[in-house]
Amino acid sequence: MNQSLSRRERLRTLGAIRRLFESGEGGFVYPFRYLCFAEADTMPSVRLLFSVPKRYHKRANKRNLLKRRMREAYRLNKAELGEHSASMDLALIYSAKEVLSYARMEHAIKKILAKVAENV
């Protein structure tokens, strides 16, 4: 499977983001809160949104570090979503007040992807 994270895989449009936050189903796996919105579609795809709130991490360099780690962990483990027949939007929101190691973040993202894959 291709391990890149192209622009097509990023959730960018305001309407799609609004729909995800209004009617998406979610959960919490420390240190992430996640939201998922899936709909049957002829062209299955996964689009992601990565967010680190300014409320807990005031410095932009820390927020950028955390988002880079999140993107890398997803990119290397996106094969765990497997094949599905739905178009899916997924938001990963970092909720911890401290900066955690890449290994802990990767473990949490693997859990989230497994939960989302079994629900879709």
C-alpha positions as CSV (number, residue, x, y, z in Angstrom):
1,M,0.0,0.0,0.0
2,N,1.1,3.5,-0.7
3,Q,2.5,5.1,2.4
4,S,2.3,8.7,1.3
5,L,-0.1,11.3,2.7
6,S,-1.2,13.3,-0.3
7,R,-3.3,16.5,-0.3
8,R,-6.3,14.5,-1.5
9,E,-6.2,12.6,1.9
10,R,-6.5,15.8,3.9
11,L,-9.9,17.1,5.0
12,R,-9.9,20.8,3.9
13,T,-13.4,22.0,3.0
14,L,-15.4,23.9,5.5
15,G,-18.6,22.1,4.7
16,A,-17.1,18.7,5.2
17,I,-15.5,19.8,8.5
18,R,-18.8,21.2,9.7
19,R,-20.6,18.0,8.8
20,L,-18.0,15.9,10.6
21,F,-18.3,17.9,13.8
22,E,-22.1,18.1,13.7
23,S,-23.0,14.5,12.8
24,G,-19.8,12.5,13.3
25,E,-19.4,9.7,15.8
26,G,-16.4,9.8,18.1
27,G,-14.6,8.6,21.1
28,F,-11.5,9.0,23.1
29,V,-8.2,7.1,23.2
30,Y,-5.6,8.9,25.3
31,P,-4.3,11.3,24.2
32,F,-6.7,11.7,21.2
33,R,-10.3,12.6,20.8
34,Y,-11.5,11.3,17.4
35,L,-14.5,11.9,15.2
36,C,-15.6,9.8,12.3
37,F,-18.2,10.3,9.6
38,A,-18.7,7.6,7.0
39,E,-21.2,7.5,4.1
40,A,-21.6,4.9,1.4
41,D,-19.9,6.1,-1.8
42,T,-18.9,4.7,-5.2
43,M,-15.3,5.8,-4.6
44,P,-14.1,4.8,-1.2
45,S,-11.6,7.2,0.4
46,V,-10.4,8.4,3.7
47,R,-9.8,12.1,4.5
48,L,-8.2,13.3,7.7
49,L,-8.0,16.4,9.9
50,F,-5.2,16.8,12.4
51,S,-5.7,19.3,15.2
52,V,-3.8,20.5,18.3
53,P,-5.7,23.1,20.3
54,K,-4.0,26.3,21.1
55,R,-5.7,26.1,24.6
56,Y,-3.1,23.6,25.9
57,H,-0.1,24.3,23.6
58,K,0.4,28.0,23.3
59,R,3.7,27.7,21.3
60,A,3.3,27.1,17.5
61,N,6.4,25.0,17.4
62,K,5.0,22.5,19.9
63,R,1.7,22.3,18.0
64,N,3.6,21.8,14.7
65,L,5.7,19.0,16.4
66,L,2.6,17.2,17.6
67,K,0.9,17.5,14.2
68,R,4.0,16.1,12.4
69,R,4.1,13.2,14.8
70,M,0.3,12.5,14.3
71,R,0.6,12.6,10.5
72,E,3.6,10.3,10.5
73,A,2.0,7.8,12.8
74,Y,-1.1,7.8,10.6
75,R,0.9,7.6,7.4
76,L,2.8,4.5,8.5
77,N,-0.3,2.7,9.9
78,K,-3.1,3.7,7.5
79,A,-3.1,0.1,6.1
80,E,-4.9,-0.9,9.3
81,L,-8.1,0.7,8.0
82,G,-8.2,-2.0,5.3
83,E,-10.5,-2.1,2.4
84,H,-13.9,-0.5,2.9
85,S,-16.8,0.6,0.7
86,A,-17.4,4.0,2.3
87,S,-16.1,7.5,2.0
88,M,-14.8,8.4,5.5
89,D,-13.8,11.6,7.1
90,L,-11.8,11.4,10.3
91,A,-10.6,14.0,12.8
92,L,-7.8,13.4,15.3
93,I,-7.7,16.0,18.1
94,Y,-4.7,15.9,20.5
95,S,-6.1,16.4,24.0
96,A,-3.2,16.0,26.4
97,K,-1.6,18.9,28.1
98,E,1.9,17.5,27.8
99,V,4.0,16.5,24.8
100,L,4.0,12.7,24.6
101,S,6.5,10.5,22.8
102,Y,5.9,9.3,19.3
103,A,5.6,5.7,20.4
104,R,2.6,6.5,22.7
105,M,1.0,8.5,19.9
106,E,1.5,5.8,17.4
107,H,0.0,3.2,19.7
108,A,-3.1,5.3,20.3
109,I,-3.5,6.0,16.6
110,K,-3.3,2.2,15.9
111,K,-6.1,1.7,18.4
112,I,-8.3,4.4,16.8
113,L,-7.8,3.0,13.3
114,A,-8.7,-0.5,14.5
115,K,-11.9,0.8,16.2
116,V,-12.9,2.9,13.1
117,A,-12.2,-0.1,10.8
118,E,-14.5,-2.4,12.7
119,N,-17.3,0.2,12.9
120,V,-17.3,0.9,9.2
